[in-house]
Amino acid sequence: MMSYPEVHLHIDGRWIEKTTSGFLPIANPADEAVLGRFPVAGEAELAAARQAARRAFATWSATPAFDRYGVIAKAAALLRERAGRIARILTLEQGKPLAESSREVLLSADIIDFLAQEARRLASRGVPPRSAGVASQTVMRVPVGPVAAFTPWNFPVNLPARKLGGALAAGCSVIIKPDEETPASCMELVRCFADAGLPAGVLNMVLGRPAEIADALIASPEIAKVSFTGSTAVGRMLAEKSARHLKRYTAELGGHAPVIVCGDADPVATAALAVVAKFRGAGQVCASPVRFLVHRSIYAAFREAFVAGARALRVGAGVDDGVQMGPLIARRRVQEMARLVDDALANGALLLCGGTRLARPGFFFEPTVLEAALPHCRVQQEEPFGPIALLDAFDDLEEAIARANALPYGLAAYAFTRDLGTANRLSASLQAGMVGINHFGISQPETPFGGIKDSGMGSESGLEGLLEYTDVKFVSVAA
Ligand code: NAD
């Protein structure tokens, strides 16, 4: 059994083992035992990180994209090489099954690689001048400046990889604050960059008290851009702070994804795909399908297959063989699941399976399926961010689309149909940043990931994710 690493901060190329602000503990969600601890960044560390990021930006932004690619590609290669060890650390602190952690680490390497390659061919645009005396007009993309990045605990390698991949490839320096519940995964990613030869100060990692760190970084003149992934409530707060200081801002927030299963879809095959998508990461995925709206003609068959699939899932510690769903991140999330289920049941919902925490140490909650929860109950309105699926029948497609679009969220939406016309209609009318028709695979290194409405602003990954870390600069040259 491999031990959990000592967690350090990384500032100006140095690993910081302790600070004058003390330590905070890190728990293993699968058994509630203390895994380790991390040093809390105080004012001195935050100031040092800001100055390092400011200094390093001057040189890194002036480094040719081709040379930046060399360093970043090496970091991606190290991440692949170390995937087995990092996946284990990820599972220990986050809880998800080892196979999921391995996929996350390897996909993160692909994301980093793709963004750095894309930066090598970031094209400027020439605009024909109006006047004879003007020789050239060029619209170019320049790195936005030092970035403050905040990432959550549900994908502790992948979400930092999207932000670091885009920012570093574009020529920005970064101060990243990963989630304090899963800090070692991100630290190992940062170590790959450091070992690949990223110059000191280009990438800094701090940990501590999130609100204090956010305040200290966003208000500071050294930081040009803020990128956050997490809850809509926190994302809104950071948007306000960023706006006050006129900082560029990208936010990838919560979702409450609908899934419309039309009458011409195969109910059993669709349910099999849906169970895997729903309970991946124990449902702690922003694009997780939540509201399954199934045409009445196939509803009974879908429900039977979905509930059987949910019941059959093997729940346990992510490090154990054959486990398909791990624990939730913390006790507060288990308590929240119980509250959401109780509220739904009090509002007439039917419990088809699950509904309670497992009677064992660790933050385990059963795969849960609720039927006909009333539209006003909490779980129909608020992102559950856990292993709860809501099943409902519909008669008319228009009604299903209206229900799908009824919430303020707009991250992901899914639909299943064999009819091309219906697929086109659903693609056009579902209000979401990402729509998956006949599958759930909407997150790829090459494609933009992001939401509309209350689910955020801007994109990550894909060319769009790179452009988030650039400003537009127009240069006009007279002869
Ligand atoms: P939370 O709102 O307390 O925290 C969400 C994230 O924001 C965490 O990573 C946390 O460290 C960070 N955070 C909190 N306050 C902050 C601040 N002032 N400045 C900077 N970062 C701050 O919720 P939670 O209990 O950890 O998670 C549950 C909720 O979070 C879910 O309902 C879900 O909506 C959301 N969430 C979303 C994602 C996502 O990928 N979109 C990821 C994790 C959590």
Coordinates of C-alpha atoms and ligand atoms in Angstrom, one line a residue:
M1 CA 0.0 0.0 0.0
M2 CA 1.5 3.3 -1.2
S3 CA 1.7 6.1 1.3
Y4 CA 0.0 9.4 0.7
P5 CA 2.6 12.2 0.0
E6 CA 3.4 15.1 2.2
V7 CA 1.6 18.1 0.8
H8 CA 3.6 21.3 0.2
L9 CA 2.9 24.6 -1.4
H10 CA 4.9 25.6 -4.5
I11 CA 6.0 29.2 -4.8
D12 CA 8.6 30.7 -7.1
G13 CA 10.0 27.3 -7.9
R14 CA 10.4 26.2 -4.3
W15 CA 8.4 23.6 -2.3
I16 CA 7.2 25.1 1.0
E17 CA 6.8 22.5 3.7
K18 CA 5.4 24.8 6.5
T19 CA 4.3 28.3 7.1
T20 CA 3.6 30.4 10.2
S21 CA -0.2 29.8 9.6
G22 CA -0.1 26.2 10.7
F23 CA -1.6 23.1 9.0
L24 CA -5.0 21.7 8.2
P25 CA -5.9 18.0 7.9
I26 CA -6.8 15.9 4.8
A27 CA -9.3 13.0 5.2
N28 CA -9.7 9.8 3.3
P29 CA -13.4 9.8 2.3
A30 CA -13.5 6.0 2.2
D31 CA -12.7 5.4 5.9
E32 CA -12.7 8.9 7.4
A33 CA -9.1 8.4 8.6
V34 CA -6.7 11.3 8.5
L35 CA -4.5 10.9 5.3
G36 CA -2.2 13.9 5.8
R37 CA -2.1 17.6 6.3
F38 CA -1.2 20.7 4.3
P39 CA 0.5 24.0 5.3
V40 CA -1.8 27.0 5.2
A41 CA -0.7 29.9 3.1
G42 CA -0.7 33.2 4.9
E43 CA -0.2 36.8 3.7
A44 CA 3.5 36.3 3.2
E45 CA 3.1 33.2 1.0
L46 CA 0.3 34.9 -1.1
A47 CA 2.4 38.0 -1.6
A48 CA 5.4 35.9 -2.6
A49 CA 3.3 33.9 -5.1
R50 CA 1.9 37.1 -6.6
Q51 CA 5.3 38.7 -7.0
A52 CA 6.7 35.4 -8.5
A53 CA 3.8 35.2 -11.0
R54 CA 4.3 38.9 -12.0
R55 CA 8.0 38.5 -12.5
A56 CA 7.7 35.1 -14.3
F57 CA 5.0 36.4 -16.6
A58 CA 7.4 38.8 -18.2
T59 CA 9.8 36.1 -19.4
W60 CA 7.3 33.2 -20.0
S61 CA 5.0 35.4 -22.1
A62 CA 8.1 36.4 -24.2
T63 CA 9.1 32.8 -24.6
P64 CA 8.2 31.5 -28.2
A65 CA 5.1 29.3 -28.2
F66 CA 7.3 26.6 -29.8
D67 CA 9.6 26.6 -26.8
R68 CA 6.7 26.7 -24.3
Y69 CA 5.3 23.7 -26.1
G70 CA 8.6 21.8 -25.5
V71 CA 8.3 22.2 -21.7
I72 CA 4.6 21.6 -21.5
A73 CA 4.7 18.5 -23.7
K74 CA 7.4 17.1 -21.4
A75 CA 5.1 17.8 -18.4
A76 CA 2.3 15.9 -20.2
A77 CA 4.7 13.0 -20.8
L78 CA 5.7 12.9 -17.1
L79 CA 2.0 12.9 -16.2
R80 CA 1.5 9.8 -18.4
E81 CA 4.5 8.1 -17.0
R82 CA 3.4 8.8 -13.4
A83 CA -0.3 8.1 -14.0
G84 CA -0.5 4.9 -11.9
R85 CA 1.0 6.6 -8.8
I86 CA -1.0 9.8 -9.2
A87 CA -4.3 7.9 -9.8
R88 CA -3.8 6.1 -6.5
I89 CA -3.2 9.4 -4.7
L90 CA -6.3 10.8 -6.4
T91 CA -8.4 7.9 -5.3
L92 CA -7.1 8.0 -1.7
E93 CA -8.1 11.7 -1.2
Q94 CA -11.1 11.9 -3.6
G95 CA -12.7 8.5 -3.3
K96 CA -13.4 7.6 -7.0
P97 CA -12.6 4.1 -8.3
L98 CA -9.0 3.6 -9.4
A99 CA -10.0 3.0 -13.1
E100 CA -11.8 6.4 -13.1
S101 CA -8.8 8.1 -11.6
S102 CA -6.4 6.6 -14.2
R103 CA -8.7 7.7 -17.0
E104 CA -8.8 11.2 -15.5
V105 CA -5.0 11.5 -15.2
L106 CA -4.4 10.2 -18.8
L107 CA -7.1 12.5 -20.2
S108 CA -5.5 15.4 -18.4
A109 CA -2.2 14.7 -20.2
D110 CA -4.1 14.8 -23.5
I111 CA -5.7 18.1 -22.5
I112 CA -2.4 19.7 -21.6
D113 CA -0.8 18.4 -24.8
F114 CA -3.7 19.6 -27.0
L115 CA -3.7 23.1 -25.6
A116 CA 0.0 23.6 -25.9
Q117 CA -0.1 22.3 -29.6
E118 CA -3.0 24.6 -30.3
A119 CA -1.0 27.6 -28.9
R120 CA 1.8 26.9 -31.5
R121 CA -0.7 27.7 -34.3
L122 CA -2.6 30.5 -32.7
A123 CA -3.1 32.7 -35.8
S124 CA -3.2 36.4 -36.1
R125 CA -5.7 38.0 -38.5
G126 CA -4.7 40.6 -41.1
V127 CA -7.4 43.2 -41.9
P128 CA -7.0 45.2 -45.2
P129 CA -6.4 48.9 -44.3
R130 CA -8.7 51.7 -45.5
S131 CA -6.0 54.2 -46.2
A132 CA -3.1 53.9 -48.7
G133 CA -0.7 55.1 -46.0
V134 CA -1.4 52.2 -43.7
A135 CA 0.8 49.2 -44.4
S136 CA -0.8 46.6 -42.2
Q137 CA -3.5 46.0 -39.7
T138 CA -3.1 43.0 -37.5
V139 CA -5.4 41.5 -34.9
M140 CA -3.4 39.3 -32.6
R141 CA -3.9 37.3 -29.4
V142 CA -1.6 38.0 -26.5
P143 CA -1.4 36.3 -23.1
V144 CA -3.8 38.0 -20.7
G145 CA -1.4 38.1 -17.7
P146 CA -1.0 36.3 -14.4
V147 CA -4.0 34.0 -13.7
A148 CA -5.6 33.1 -10.3
A149 CA -7.2 29.6 -10.7
F150 CA -9.5 28.0 -8.3
T151 CA -10.4 24.3 -8.7
P152 CA -12.7 21.9 -6.8
W153 CA -12.4 18.4 -5.4
N154 CA -14.4 16.4 -7.9
F155 CA -11.8 16.2 -10.7
P156 CA -8.6 17.2 -8.8
V157 CA -6.3 16.6 -11.8
N158 CA -8.5 17.2 -14.8
L159 CA -9.9 20.6 -13.7
P160 CA -6.4 22.0 -12.9
A161 CA -5.2 20.5 -16.2
R162 CA -7.7 22.5 -18.2
K163 CA -6.8 25.7 -16.5
L164 CA -3.0 25.2 -16.3
G165 CA -3.0 23.8 -19.8
G166 CA -4.7 26.8 -21.3
A167 CA -3.0 29.5 -19.3
L168 CA 0.6 28.1 -19.6
A169 CA 0.2 27.4 -23.3
A170 CA -1.0 30.9 -23.9
G171 CA 2.0 32.4 -22.1
C172 CA 0.4 33.2 -18.7
S173 CA 1.8 32.6 -15.3
V174 CA -0.5 31.0 -12.7
I175 CA -1.3 30.9 -9.0
I176 CA -3.5 27.8 -8.5
K177 CA -5.5 27.1 -5.4
P178 CA -6.8 23.6 -5.6
D179 CA -9.5 22.3 -3.3
E180 CA -8.2 21.7 0.3
E181 CA -9.9 18.3 0.4
T182 CA -7.9 17.0 -2.6
P183 CA -4.6 18.9 -2.7
A184 CA -2.1 16.2 -3.4
S185 CA -3.4 15.3 -6.8
C186 CA -2.9 18.9 -8.0
M187 CA 0.5 19.0 -6.3
E188 CA 1.6 16.0 -8.3
L189 CA 0.4 17.7 -11.5
V190 CA 2.4 20.8 -10.5
R191 CA 5.4 18.6 -9.8
C192 CA 5.2 17.3 -13.4
F193 CA 5.5 20.9 -14.7
A194 CA 8.4 21.7 -12.3
D195 CA 10.3 18.5 -13.2
A196 CA 9.7 19.3 -16.9
G197 CA 11.7 22.5 -16.5
L198 CA 9.0 25.1 -16.2
P199 CA 10.9 28.2 -15.0
A200 CA 10.5 29.3 -11.4
G201 CA 7.4 31.4 -10.6
V202 CA 5.5 30.5 -13.8
L203 CA 3.3 28.1 -11.8
N204 CA 2.6 28.5 -8.1
M205 CA 0.3 26.5 -5.9
V206 CA -1.2 27.7 -2.6
L207 CA -3.7 26.2 -0.1
G208 CA -5.5 27.6 2.9
R209 CA -8.7 29.3 3.6
P210 CA -10.5 29.7 0.2
A211 CA -12.3 33.0 0.8
E212 CA -9.2 34.6 2.2
I213 CA -7.1 33.5 -0.7
A214 CA -9.7 34.5 -3.2
D215 CA -9.9 38.0 -1.7
A216 CA -6.1 38.4 -1.6
L217 CA -5.6 37.3 -5.1
I218 CA -8.5 38.9 -6.9
A219 CA -8.1 42.3 -5.4
S220 CA -4.3 42.4 -6.2
P221 CA -3.1 44.4 -9.2
E222 CA -0.7 41.5 -10.2
I223 CA -3.6 39.2 -11.1
A224 CA -5.2 39.9 -14.5
K225 CA -7.6 36.9 -14.8
V226 CA -9.6 34.7 -12.5
S227 CA -10.8 31.2 -13.5
F228 CA -13.1 29.3 -11.2
T229 CA -14.8 25.9 -11.2
G230 CA -17.2 25.1 -8.5
S231 CA -20.7 25.9 -7.2
T232 CA -22.9 28.6 -8.7
A233 CA -23.1 30.3 -5.3
V234 CA -19.3 30.7 -5.0
G235 CA -19.0 31.4 -8.7
R236 CA -21.4 34.3 -8.4
M237 CA -19.4 35.7 -5.4
L238 CA -16.1 35.5 -7.3
A239 CA -17.8 37.1 -10.4
E240 CA -18.8 40.1 -8.3
K241 CA -15.3 40.4 -6.8
S242 CA -13.7 40.1 -10.3
A243 CA -16.0 42.7 -11.7
R244 CA -15.2 45.1 -8.9
H245 CA -11.5 44.9 -9.9
L246 CA -12.2 44.6 -13.6
K247 CA -10.5 41.2 -13.8
R248 CA -11.3 38.9 -16.7
Y249 CA -13.4 36.0 -15.4
T250 CA -14.2 32.4 -16.5
A251 CA -16.5 30.3 -14.5
E252 CA -17.5 26.6 -14.9
L253 CA -20.4 26.2 -12.4
G254 CA -23.0 23.7 -11.5
G255 CA -25.6 21.9 -13.7
H256 CA -28.8 19.9 -13.4
A257 CA -28.7 18.1 -16.7
P258 CA -31.9 16.8 -18.2
V259 CA -32.0 13.6 -20.3
I260 CA -34.9 13.3 -22.8
V261 CA -35.5 9.7 -23.9
C262 CA -37.8 9.7 -26.8
G263 CA -40.3 6.8 -27.6
D264 CA -38.2 5.6 -30.5
A265 CA -35.1 5.0 -28.3
D266 CA -34.0 1.6 -27.1
P267 CA -35.1 1.8 -23.4
V268 CA -32.8 -0.9 -22.1
A269 CA -29.6 0.1 -24.0
T270 CA -30.2 3.8 -23.1
A271 CA -30.7 2.9 -19.4
A272 CA -27.4 0.9 -19.4
L273 CA -25.5 4.0 -20.7
A274 CA -27.4 6.3 -18.3
V275 CA -26.5 4.3 -15.2
V276 CA -22.8 4.5 -16.0
A277 CA -23.1 8.2 -16.7
K278 CA -25.2 9.0 -13.7
F279 CA -23.2 7.2 -11.0
R280 CA -19.7 8.0 -12.4
G281 CA -17.8 9.9 -9.7
A282 CA -20.8 9.1 -7.4
G283 CA -22.8 11.7 -9.3
Q284 CA -20.3 14.5 -8.2
V285 CA -19.9 15.6 -11.8
C286 CA -21.1 19.0 -13.0
A287 CA -22.4 17.5 -16.3
S288 CA -23.9 14.5 -14.5
P289 CA -27.4 13.5 -15.9
V290 CA -30.0 14.2 -13.2
R291 CA -33.5 14.5 -14.6
F292 CA -34.5 11.6 -16.8
L293 CA -37.6 12.5 -18.8
V294 CA -38.7 9.3 -20.6
H295 CA -41.5 8.9 -23.1
R296 CA -44.5 7.1 -21.5
S297 CA -44.5 4.3 -24.2
I298 CA -41.1 3.0 -23.0
Y299 CA -41.1 4.4 -19.4
A300 CA -41.7 1.1 -17.6
A301 CA -38.9 -0.7 -19.6
F302 CA -36.5 2.1 -19.0
R303 CA -37.3 2.3 -15.3
E304 CA -36.9 -1.4 -14.8
A305 CA -33.5 -1.5 -16.5
F306 CA -32.2 1.7 -14.8
V307 CA -33.2 0.6 -11.3
A308 CA -31.7 -2.9 -11.9
G309 CA -28.5 -1.2 -13.1
A310 CA -28.3 1.1 -10.1
R311 CA -29.0 -1.7 -7.7
A312 CA -26.2 -3.9 -9.2
L313 CA -23.5 -1.3 -8.8
R314 CA -20.7 -2.3 -6.5
V315 CA -20.2 0.5 -4.0
G316 CA -17.0 0.6 -1.9
A317 CA -13.5 2.1 -1.4
G318 CA -12.1 3.2 -4.7
V319 CA -8.8 1.3 -4.2
D320 CA -10.7 -2.0 -4.0
D321 CA -11.0 -4.3 -7.0
G322 CA -14.2 -4.3 -8.9
V323 CA -15.7 -1.2 -7.1
Q324 CA -17.8 0.9 -9.5
M325 CA -18.8 3.7 -7.2
G326 CA -16.8 5.3 -4.3
P327 CA -17.8 7.5 -1.4
L328 CA -18.9 11.1 -1.5
I329 CA -16.2 13.7 -0.7
A330 CA -17.3 14.5 2.8
R331 CA -19.9 14.0 5.5
R332 CA -21.7 17.3 4.6
R333 CA -22.5 15.8 1.1
V334 CA -23.9 12.6 2.6
Q335 CA -26.1 14.7 4.9
E336 CA -27.2 16.8 2.0
M337 CA -28.2 13.7 0.0
A338 CA -30.3 12.5 2.9
R339 CA -32.0 15.9 3.2
L340 CA -32.8 16.0 -0.5
V341 CA -34.3 12.5 -0.5
D342 CA -36.4 13.2 2.6
D343 CA -37.7 16.5 1.1
A344 CA -38.6 14.6 -2.2
L345 CA -40.4 11.8 -0.3
A346 CA -42.3 14.4 1.8
N347 CA -43.4 15.9 -1.6
G348 CA -44.9 12.7 -3.0
A349 CA -41.8 11.1 -4.7
L350 CA -41.5 7.4 -4.9
L351 CA -38.2 5.8 -3.8
L352 CA -37.3 3.1 -6.4
C353 CA -33.9 2.2 -4.8
G354 CA -31.3 3.5 -2.4
G355 CA -32.0 6.6 -0.3
T356 CA -29.7 6.1 2.7
R357 CA -26.1 6.1 3.7
L358 CA -24.2 2.8 3.9
A359 CA -23.8 1.5 7.5
R360 CA -20.0 1.5 7.4
P361 CA -17.2 4.1 8.0
G362 CA -16.7 6.4 5.1
F363 CA -19.0 8.9 3.3
F364 CA -21.0 6.4 1.3
F365 CA -24.5 7.0 0.0
E366 CA -26.4 4.4 -2.0
P367 CA -27.2 4.8 -5.7
T368 CA -30.6 6.4 -5.4
V369 CA -33.5 6.5 -7.9
L370 CA -36.6 8.7 -7.2
E371 CA -39.7 8.7 -9.3
A372 CA -42.2 11.6 -9.8
A373 CA -40.6 14.1 -7.4
L374 CA -42.8 17.2 -7.6
P375 CA -41.3 20.1 -9.7
H376 CA -41.0 22.4 -6.7
C377 CA -39.2 20.0 -4.4
R378 CA -35.5 20.8 -3.7
V379 CA -33.9 18.0 -5.6
Q380 CA -35.8 19.1 -8.8
Q381 CA -34.5 22.7 -8.3
E382 CA -31.0 22.4 -6.8
E383 CA -28.1 20.5 -8.2
P384 CA -27.8 17.3 -6.1
F385 CA -24.2 16.7 -7.0
G386 CA -24.4 13.2 -5.8
P387 CA -25.8 9.7 -6.7
I388 CA -29.5 10.7 -7.1
A389 CA -31.4 10.2 -10.3
L390 CA -34.9 11.5 -10.9
L391 CA -37.2 9.6 -13.2
D392 CA -40.4 10.9 -14.8
A393 CA -42.6 10.0 -17.8
F394 CA -43.7 12.5 -20.5
D395 CA -46.3 12.4 -23.3
D396 CA -45.4 15.3 -25.5
L397 CA -41.9 16.3 -26.7
E398 CA -42.7 20.0 -26.5
E399 CA -43.7 19.5 -22.8
A400 CA -40.4 17.6 -22.2
I401 CA -38.3 20.3 -23.7
A402 CA -40.1 23.0 -21.6
R403 CA -39.4 20.9 -18.5
A404 CA -35.8 20.4 -19.5
N405 CA -35.3 24.1 -19.9
A406 CA -37.2 25.2 -16.9
L407 CA -34.2 25.6 -14.5
P408 CA -31.7 28.4 -14.3
Y409 CA -28.9 25.9 -15.0
G410 CA -27.6 25.4 -18.6
L411 CA -24.5 23.3 -18.5
A412 CA -25.2 19.9 -20.2
A413 CA -28.3 18.3 -21.7
Y414 CA -28.8 14.9 -23.3
A415 CA -31.4 13.3 -25.6
F416 CA -31.9 9.9 -27.1
T417 CA -33.8 9.3 -30.3
R418 CA -33.4 7.5 -33.6
D419 CA -35.1 10.2 -35.6
L420 CA -32.9 12.7 -37.3
G421 CA -35.5 15.4 -37.3
T422 CA -36.2 15.0 -33.6
A423 CA -32.4 15.1 -32.9
N424 CA -32.1 18.4 -34.8
R425 CA -35.0 19.8 -33.0
L426 CA -33.6 18.8 -29.6
S427 CA -30.1 20.1 -30.5
A428 CA -31.6 23.5 -31.3
S429 CA -34.0 23.9 -28.5
L430 CA -32.2 22.5 -25.4
Q431 CA -30.7 25.4 -23.4
A432 CA -27.3 24.2 -22.5
G433 CA -23.6 24.9 -23.3
M434 CA -23.2 21.2 -24.3
V435 CA -25.8 18.8 -25.8
G436 CA -25.2 15.1 -26.2
I437 CA -27.5 13.2 -28.6
N438 CA -27.5 9.5 -28.2
H439 CA -24.5 9.5 -25.9
F440 CA -23.0 11.2 -22.8
G441 CA -19.5 11.8 -24.1
I442 CA -19.4 15.6 -24.2
S443 CA -16.1 16.3 -22.5
Q444 CA -13.0 16.0 -24.8
P445 CA -9.6 17.7 -24.9
E446 CA -10.4 19.1 -28.3
T447 CA -13.8 20.5 -27.6
P448 CA -15.0 23.4 -25.5
F449 CA -16.6 22.6 -22.1
G450 CA -18.8 25.3 -20.5
G451 CA -22.3 26.4 -19.6
I452 CA -24.8 29.1 -20.2
K453 CA -27.4 30.7 -17.9
D454 CA -26.4 30.2 -14.2
S455 CA -23.9 27.4 -15.2
G456 CA -21.1 29.8 -15.9
M457 CA -19.4 31.9 -18.5
G458 CA -16.6 31.0 -21.0
S459 CA -15.1 27.7 -22.0
E460 CA -12.4 25.3 -21.0
S461 CA -10.5 22.9 -23.3
G462 CA -10.6 23.1 -27.0
L463 CA -9.4 26.2 -28.9
E464 CA -12.0 28.2 -27.0
G465 CA -10.4 27.2 -23.7
L466 CA -7.1 28.5 -24.9
L467 CA -8.5 31.8 -26.1
E468 CA -9.9 32.5 -22.6
Y469 CA -6.3 33.2 -21.5
T470 CA -5.6 35.7 -24.2
D471 CA -6.5 39.4 -24.9
V472 CA -7.1 40.8 -28.3
K473 CA -4.5 43.3 -29.5
F474 CA -4.8 45.4 -32.6
V475 CA -1.7 46.7 -34.3
S476 CA -1.8 49.2 -37.1
V477 CA 1.4 50.1 -39.0
A478 CA 1.7 53.2 -41.2
A479 CA 4.3 53.0 -43.9
Ligands
NAD1 P1 -18.9 24.8 -2.0 O1 -19.8 25.7 -2.7 O2 -18.6 25.1 -0.5 O3 -17.5 24.7 -2.7 C1 -17.4 24.5 -4.1 C2 -15.9 24.8 -4.4 O4 -15.7 26.2 -4.2 C3 -14.9 24.1 -3.5 O5 -13.8 23.7 -4.3 C4 -14.4 25.2 -2.5 O6 -13.1 25.0 -2.1 C5 -14.5 26.4 -3.4 N1 -14.8 27.6 -2.6 C6 -15.6 27.8 -1.6 N2 -15.6 29.1 -1.2 C7 -14.7 29.7 -2.0 C8 -14.2 31.1 -2.1 N3 -14.7 32.1 -1.3 N4 -13.2 31.4 -3.0 C9 -12.8 30.4 -3.8 N5 -13.2 29.1 -3.8 C10 -14.1 28.8 -2.9 O7 -19.6 23.4 -2.1 P2 -19.2 21.9 -1.7 O8 -20.0 21.4 -0.6 O9 -17.7 21.7 -1.7 O10 -19.7 21.2 -3.1 C11 -21.0 21.1 -3.3 C12 -21.5 22.1 -4.4 O11 -20.4 22.5 -5.2 C13 -22.3 21.3 -5.4 O12 -23.7 21.5 -5.1 C14 -21.9 21.7 -6.7 O13 -22.8 22.6 -7.2 C15 -20.6 22.5 -6.5 N6 -19.5 21.9 -7.2 C16 -19.4 22.0 -8.5 C17 -18.3 21.6 -9.2 C18 -18.2 21.7 -10.7 O14 -17.4 21.0 -11.3 N7 -18.9 22.6 -11.4 C19 -17.3 21.0 -8.5 C20 -17.3 20.9 -7.1 C21 -18.5 21.4 -6.5

